[in-house]
Coordinates of C-alpha atoms in Angstrom, one line a residue:
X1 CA -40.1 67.6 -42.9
X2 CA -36.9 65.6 -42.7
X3 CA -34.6 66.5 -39.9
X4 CA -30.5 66.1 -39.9
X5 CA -27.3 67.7 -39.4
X6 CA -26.7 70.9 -40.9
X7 CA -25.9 69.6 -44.7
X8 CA -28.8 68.1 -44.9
X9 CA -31.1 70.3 -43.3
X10 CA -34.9 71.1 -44.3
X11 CA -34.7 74.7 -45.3
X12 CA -37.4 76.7 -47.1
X13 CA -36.9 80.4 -49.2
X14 CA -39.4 83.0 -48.7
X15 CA -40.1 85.2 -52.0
X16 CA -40.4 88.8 -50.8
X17 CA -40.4 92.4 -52.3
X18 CA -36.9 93.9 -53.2
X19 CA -36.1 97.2 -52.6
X20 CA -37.8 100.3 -53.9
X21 CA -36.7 103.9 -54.4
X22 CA -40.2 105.3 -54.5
X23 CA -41.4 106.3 -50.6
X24 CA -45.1 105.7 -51.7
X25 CA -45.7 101.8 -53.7
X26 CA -48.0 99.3 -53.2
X27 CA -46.5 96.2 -52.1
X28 CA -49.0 93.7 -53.5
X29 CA -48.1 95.7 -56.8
X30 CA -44.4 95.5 -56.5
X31 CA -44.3 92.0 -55.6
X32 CA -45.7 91.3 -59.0
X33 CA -42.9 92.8 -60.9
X34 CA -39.7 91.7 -58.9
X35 CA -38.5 89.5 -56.6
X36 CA -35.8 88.5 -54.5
X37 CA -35.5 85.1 -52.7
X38 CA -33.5 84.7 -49.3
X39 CA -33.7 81.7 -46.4
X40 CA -35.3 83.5 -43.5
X41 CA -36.1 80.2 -40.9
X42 CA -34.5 77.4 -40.1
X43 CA -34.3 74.9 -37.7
X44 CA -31.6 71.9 -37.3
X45 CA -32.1 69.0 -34.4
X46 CA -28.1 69.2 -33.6
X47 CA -24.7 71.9 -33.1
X48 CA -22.6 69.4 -34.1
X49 CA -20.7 70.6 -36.8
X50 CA -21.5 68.8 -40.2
X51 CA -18.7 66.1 -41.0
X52 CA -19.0 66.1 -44.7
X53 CA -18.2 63.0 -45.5
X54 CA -14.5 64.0 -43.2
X55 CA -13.0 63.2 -40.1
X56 CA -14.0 65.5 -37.3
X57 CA -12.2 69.4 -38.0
X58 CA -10.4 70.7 -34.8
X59 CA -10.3 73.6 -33.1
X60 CA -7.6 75.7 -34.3
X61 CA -6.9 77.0 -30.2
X62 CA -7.7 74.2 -27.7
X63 CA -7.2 76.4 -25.4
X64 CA -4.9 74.6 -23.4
X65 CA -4.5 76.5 -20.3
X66 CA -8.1 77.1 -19.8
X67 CA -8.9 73.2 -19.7
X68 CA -6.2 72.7 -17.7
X69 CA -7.0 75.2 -14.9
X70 CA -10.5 74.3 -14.7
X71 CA -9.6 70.6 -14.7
X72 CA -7.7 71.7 -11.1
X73 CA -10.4 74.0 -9.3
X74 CA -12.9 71.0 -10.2
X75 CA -10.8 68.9 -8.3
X76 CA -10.6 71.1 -5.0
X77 CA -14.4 70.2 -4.7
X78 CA -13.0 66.1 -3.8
X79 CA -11.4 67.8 -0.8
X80 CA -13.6 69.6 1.5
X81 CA -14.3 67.3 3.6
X82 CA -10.7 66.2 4.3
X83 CA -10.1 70.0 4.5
X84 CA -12.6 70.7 6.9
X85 CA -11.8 68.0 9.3
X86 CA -7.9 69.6 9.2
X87 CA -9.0 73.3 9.5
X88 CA -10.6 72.3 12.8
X89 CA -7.2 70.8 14.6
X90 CA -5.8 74.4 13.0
X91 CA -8.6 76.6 14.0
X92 CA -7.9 74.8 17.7
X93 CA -4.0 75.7 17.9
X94 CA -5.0 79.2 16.9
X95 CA -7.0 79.4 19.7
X96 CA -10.2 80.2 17.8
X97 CA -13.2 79.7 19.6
X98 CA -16.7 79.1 17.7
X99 CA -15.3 77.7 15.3
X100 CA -18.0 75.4 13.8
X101 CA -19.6 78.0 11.1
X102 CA -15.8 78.6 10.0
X103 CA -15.5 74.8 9.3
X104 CA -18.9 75.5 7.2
X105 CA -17.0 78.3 5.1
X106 CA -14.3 76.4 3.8
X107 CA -16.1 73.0 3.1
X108 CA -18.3 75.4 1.1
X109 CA -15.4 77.4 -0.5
X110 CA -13.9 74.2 -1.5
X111 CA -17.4 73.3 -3.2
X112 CA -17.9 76.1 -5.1
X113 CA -14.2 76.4 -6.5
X114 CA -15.5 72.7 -8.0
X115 CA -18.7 74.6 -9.3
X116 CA -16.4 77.3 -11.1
X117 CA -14.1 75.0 -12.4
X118 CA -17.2 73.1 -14.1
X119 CA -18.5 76.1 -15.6
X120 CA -15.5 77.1 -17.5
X121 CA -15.1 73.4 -18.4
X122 CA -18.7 73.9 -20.2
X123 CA -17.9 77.1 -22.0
X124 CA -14.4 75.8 -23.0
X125 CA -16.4 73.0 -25.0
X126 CA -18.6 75.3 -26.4
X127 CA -16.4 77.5 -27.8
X128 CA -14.3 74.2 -28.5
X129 CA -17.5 73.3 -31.0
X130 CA -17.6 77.0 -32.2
X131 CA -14.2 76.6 -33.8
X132 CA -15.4 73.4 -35.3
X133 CA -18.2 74.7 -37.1
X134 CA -16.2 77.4 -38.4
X135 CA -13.7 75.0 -40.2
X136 CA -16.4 72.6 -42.0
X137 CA -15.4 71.3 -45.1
X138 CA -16.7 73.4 -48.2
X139 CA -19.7 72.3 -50.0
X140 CA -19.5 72.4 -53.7
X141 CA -23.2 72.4 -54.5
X142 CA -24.3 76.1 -54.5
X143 CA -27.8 75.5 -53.0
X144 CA -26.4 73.6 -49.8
X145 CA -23.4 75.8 -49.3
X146 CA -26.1 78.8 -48.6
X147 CA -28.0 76.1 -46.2
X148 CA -24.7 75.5 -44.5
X149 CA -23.6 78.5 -44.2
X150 CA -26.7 79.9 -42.5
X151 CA -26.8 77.3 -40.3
X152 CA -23.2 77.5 -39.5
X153 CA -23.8 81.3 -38.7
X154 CA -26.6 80.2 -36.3
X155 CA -24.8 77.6 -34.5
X156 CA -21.1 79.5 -34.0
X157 CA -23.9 82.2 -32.5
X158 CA -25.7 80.1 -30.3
X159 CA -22.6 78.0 -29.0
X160 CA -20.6 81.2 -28.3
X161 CA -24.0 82.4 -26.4
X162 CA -23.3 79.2 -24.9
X163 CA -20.4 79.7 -24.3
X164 CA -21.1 82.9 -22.6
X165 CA -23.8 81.8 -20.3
X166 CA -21.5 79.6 -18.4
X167 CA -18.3 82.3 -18.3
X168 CA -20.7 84.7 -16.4
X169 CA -22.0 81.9 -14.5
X170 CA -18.3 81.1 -13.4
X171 CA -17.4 84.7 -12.7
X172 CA -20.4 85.6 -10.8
X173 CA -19.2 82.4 -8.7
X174 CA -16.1 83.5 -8.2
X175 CA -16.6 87.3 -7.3
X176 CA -18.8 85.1 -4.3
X177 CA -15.7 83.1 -3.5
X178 CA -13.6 85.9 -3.0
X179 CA -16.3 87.3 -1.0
X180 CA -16.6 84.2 1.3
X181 CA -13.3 83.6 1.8
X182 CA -12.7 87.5 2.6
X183 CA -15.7 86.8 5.7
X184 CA -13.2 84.0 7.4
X185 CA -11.3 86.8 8.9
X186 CA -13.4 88.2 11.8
X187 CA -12.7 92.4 11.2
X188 CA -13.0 91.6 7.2
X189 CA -16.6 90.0 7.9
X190 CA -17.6 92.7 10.1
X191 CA -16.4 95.8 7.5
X192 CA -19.1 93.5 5.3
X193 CA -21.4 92.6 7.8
X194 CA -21.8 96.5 8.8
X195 CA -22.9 97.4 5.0
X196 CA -27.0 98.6 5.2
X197 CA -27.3 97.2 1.9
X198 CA -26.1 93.9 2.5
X199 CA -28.3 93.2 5.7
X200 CA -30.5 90.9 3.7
X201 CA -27.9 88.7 3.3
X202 CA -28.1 87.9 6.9
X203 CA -24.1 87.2 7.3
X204 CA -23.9 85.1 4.2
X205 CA -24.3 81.9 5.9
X206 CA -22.5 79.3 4.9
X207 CA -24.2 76.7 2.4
X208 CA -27.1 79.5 2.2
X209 CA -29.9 79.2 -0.6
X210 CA -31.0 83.2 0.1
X211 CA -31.2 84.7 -2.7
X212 CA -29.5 88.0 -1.0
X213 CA -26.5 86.2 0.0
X214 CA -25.4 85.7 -4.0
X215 CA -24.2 89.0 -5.4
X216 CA -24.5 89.9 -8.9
X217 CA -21.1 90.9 -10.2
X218 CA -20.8 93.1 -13.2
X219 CA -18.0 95.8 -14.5
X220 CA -20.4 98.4 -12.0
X221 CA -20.8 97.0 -9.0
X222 CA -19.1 98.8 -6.3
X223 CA -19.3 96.1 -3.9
X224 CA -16.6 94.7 -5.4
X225 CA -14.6 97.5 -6.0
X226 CA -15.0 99.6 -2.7
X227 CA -16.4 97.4 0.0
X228 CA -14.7 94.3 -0.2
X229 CA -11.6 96.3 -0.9
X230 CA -12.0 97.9 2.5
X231 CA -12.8 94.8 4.2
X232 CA -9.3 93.3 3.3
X233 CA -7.5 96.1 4.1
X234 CA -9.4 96.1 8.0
X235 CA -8.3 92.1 7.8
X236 CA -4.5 93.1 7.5
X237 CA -3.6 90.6 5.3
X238 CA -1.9 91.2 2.4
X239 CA -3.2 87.5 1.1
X240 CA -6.7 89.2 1.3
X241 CA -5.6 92.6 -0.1
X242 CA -4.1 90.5 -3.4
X243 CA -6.9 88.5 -3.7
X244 CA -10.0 91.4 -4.1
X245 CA -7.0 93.2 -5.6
X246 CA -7.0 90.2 -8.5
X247 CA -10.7 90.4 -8.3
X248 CA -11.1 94.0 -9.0
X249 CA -8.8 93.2 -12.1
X250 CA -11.0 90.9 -13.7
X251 CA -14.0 93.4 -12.7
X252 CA -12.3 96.4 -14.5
X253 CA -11.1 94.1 -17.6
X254 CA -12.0 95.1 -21.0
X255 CA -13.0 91.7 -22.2
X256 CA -15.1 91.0 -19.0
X257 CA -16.7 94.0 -19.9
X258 CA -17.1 93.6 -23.5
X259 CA -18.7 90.2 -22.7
X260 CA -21.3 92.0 -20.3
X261 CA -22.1 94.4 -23.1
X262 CA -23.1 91.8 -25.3
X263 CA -24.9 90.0 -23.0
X264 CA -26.8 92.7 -22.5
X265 CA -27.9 92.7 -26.1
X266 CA -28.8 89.5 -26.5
X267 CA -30.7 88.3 -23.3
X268 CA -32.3 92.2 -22.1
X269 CA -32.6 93.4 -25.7
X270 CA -32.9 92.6 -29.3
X271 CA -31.0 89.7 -30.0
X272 CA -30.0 89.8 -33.9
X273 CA -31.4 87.5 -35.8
X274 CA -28.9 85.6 -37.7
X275 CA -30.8 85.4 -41.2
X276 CA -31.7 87.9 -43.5
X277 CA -35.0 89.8 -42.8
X278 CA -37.0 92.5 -43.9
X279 CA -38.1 94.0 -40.4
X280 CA -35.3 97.1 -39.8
X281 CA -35.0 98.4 -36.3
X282 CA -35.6 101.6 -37.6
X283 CA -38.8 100.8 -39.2
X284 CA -40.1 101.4 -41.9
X285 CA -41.8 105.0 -41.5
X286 CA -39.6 108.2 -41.0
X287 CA -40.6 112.0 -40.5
X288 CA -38.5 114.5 -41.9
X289 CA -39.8 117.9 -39.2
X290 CA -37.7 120.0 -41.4
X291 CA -39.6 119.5 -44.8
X292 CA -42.9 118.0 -42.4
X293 CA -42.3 114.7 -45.1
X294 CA -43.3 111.5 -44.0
X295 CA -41.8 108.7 -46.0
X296 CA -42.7 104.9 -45.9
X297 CA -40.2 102.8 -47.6
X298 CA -40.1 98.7 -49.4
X299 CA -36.7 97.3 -47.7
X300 CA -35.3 94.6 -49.2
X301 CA -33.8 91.7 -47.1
X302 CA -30.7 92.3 -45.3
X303 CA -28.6 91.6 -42.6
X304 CA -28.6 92.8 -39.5
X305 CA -25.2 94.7 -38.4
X306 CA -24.7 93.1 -35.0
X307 CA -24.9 89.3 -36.2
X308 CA -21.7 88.8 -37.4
X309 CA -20.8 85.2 -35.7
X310 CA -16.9 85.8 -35.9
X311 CA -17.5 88.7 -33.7
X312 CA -19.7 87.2 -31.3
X313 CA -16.8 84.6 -30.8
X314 CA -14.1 86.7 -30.6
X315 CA -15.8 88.5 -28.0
X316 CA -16.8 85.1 -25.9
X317 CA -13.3 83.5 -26.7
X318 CA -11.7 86.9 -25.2
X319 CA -13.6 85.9 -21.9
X320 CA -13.2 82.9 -22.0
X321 CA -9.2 83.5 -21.8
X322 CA -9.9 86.3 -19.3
X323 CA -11.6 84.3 -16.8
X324 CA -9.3 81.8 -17.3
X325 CA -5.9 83.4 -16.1
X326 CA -8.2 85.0 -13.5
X327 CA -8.6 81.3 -11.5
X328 CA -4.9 80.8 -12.9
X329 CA -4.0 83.8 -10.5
X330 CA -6.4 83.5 -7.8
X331 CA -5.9 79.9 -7.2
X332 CA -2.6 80.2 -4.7
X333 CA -4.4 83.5 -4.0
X334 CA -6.7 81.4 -2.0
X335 CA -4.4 79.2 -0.4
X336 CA -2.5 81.9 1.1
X337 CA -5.6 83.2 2.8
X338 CA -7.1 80.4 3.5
X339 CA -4.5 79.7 5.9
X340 CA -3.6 83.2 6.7
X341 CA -7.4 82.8 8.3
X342 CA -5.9 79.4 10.2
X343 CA -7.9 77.2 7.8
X344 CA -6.3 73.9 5.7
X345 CA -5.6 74.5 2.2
X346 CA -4.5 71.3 0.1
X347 CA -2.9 72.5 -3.1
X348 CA -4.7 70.3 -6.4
X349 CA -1.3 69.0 -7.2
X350 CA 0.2 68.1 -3.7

């Protein structure tokens, strides 16, 4: 079967039974009568958007200030070394003692604000390519117009799934940067430390691979809203308070939440299938306990309510923005704790 991009892609149509009013008739004997043709599989060997004989479409947002803020926490990740070398001569005039695992913290602070910054990076591009496919030339012959389309409904889907997959990733690293950089001020750490539930996380050491030292984060986790808000207010530093204060923001943010939902859907449940099918989630059988009626019913092909692809990217580009004036915000956030905890903080653009 030949393989391509999207225009020229091996497709095949599936003749199945049509709708039929009657409850009770054979499908064998239906089938014989009438028909109705629909594409339900496909497969294509690439997301990138078909050219049609054209110059790449672009995006109609790039998305600007995104790109440019995860360009900058990228780049923190080039200084923790220099930084952790300085926070010790700082740590020192403080008069901090023990200082060694605190040196740990902010190396690894600085490394995972690179990690973030690479994960919005990936999801920008992704929903970068989702606006491509959604502004492909037209294709005049009828037969591969439907191919394209399907396939451009599958792959805005997938990329904005893409998409998604990395905006999580990023937040759930950031709700852990907050938290770690909330633990270099001693009475903060302890108001954690103190917490039954989070014993297994044995101090969230620094550079740790324990599994209970990474803490989900999702628009219900009171961690995040009620512990680490405490633990800022114990630290007395308003850097700290405005920093889980920004946090909590992003936690309670309808987007962020929208984005979980979905999520939810798609990875836990029954992802929609992008096609046309004949397999409804309610089934085909139903039981009326009124009239004691059972009914069985022919469905015709259709589409599934939930697949819409321009919804699926509005939802992951509305994240995508969310998360992104999130680091925007926390970014000097974390400078002024940083040193507020006597630890060197080099602004990106210093």
């Amino acid at each position: 079967m030949p393989r391509g991009r999207p225009q020229d892609l091996a497709w095949r149509q599936f003749v199945r039974p049509a709708a039929v009013p009657e409850p009770v008739v054979l499908a064998a004997a239906y089938a014989a009568r009438m028909t109705q043709e629909w594409t339900s599989a496909m497969s294509f060997s690439s997301f990138a958007p078909p050219s049609g004989g054209q110059d790449e479409a672009a995006p109609v947002d790039p998305r600007e200030a995104v790109e440019a803020v995860a360009m900058r926490w990228q780049a923190f990740s080039s200084r923790g070394a220099q930084v952790g070398w300085a926070s010790q001569e700082s740590l020192r005039q403080a008069g901090v003692t023990g200082y060694g695992p605190l040196i740990n913290r902010v190396v690894e602070i600085h490394g995972l604000m690179g990690s973030i910054g690479e994960q919005l990076a990936l999801a920008r591009a992704a929903e970068q390519d989702a606006q491509r496919h959604q502004r492909t030339a037209a294709i005049h012959d009828p037969r591969q117009a439907a191919v394209l389309e399907h396939s451009r409904r599958m792959a805005v889907r997938a990329l904005c799934e893409m998409s998604t997959h990395f905006v999580l990733g990023a937040a759930h690293g950031l709700a852990n940067l907050v938290l770690r950089t909330v633990l270099c001020h001693p009475a903060a750490a302890y108001e954690v430390n103190q917490a039954k539930r989070l014993k297994k996380a044995q101090g969230f050491p620094p550079g740790t691979d324990l599994k209970e030292a990474w803490l989900t984060f999702s628009p219900t986790g009171d961690v995040w809203s009620t512990l680490l808000p405490a633990a800022a207010e114990a630290s007395g530093l308003t850097s700290l308070q405005d920093l889980v204060a920004r946090l909590c923001l992003l936690q309670v943010d309808p987007r962020f939440s929208a984005l979980e939902q979905r999520r939810g859907m798609d990875y836990h449940r029954h992802r929609p299938q992008s096609l046309d099918h004949t397999s409804p989630r309610a089934g085909l059988w139903s039981y009326d306990p009124v009239h004691k009626v059972s009914t069985m019913r022919m469905p015709g092909a259709s589409a599934d309510a939930e697949r819409d692809e321009e919804t699926v990217h509005r939802i992951s580009a509305d994240a995508l923005e969310c998360l992104g004036a999130a680091l925007t915000d926390i970014e000097p956030l974390m400078g002024e704790s940083l040193r507020s905890c006597h630890l060197s903080w080099i602004p990106v653009n210093a």
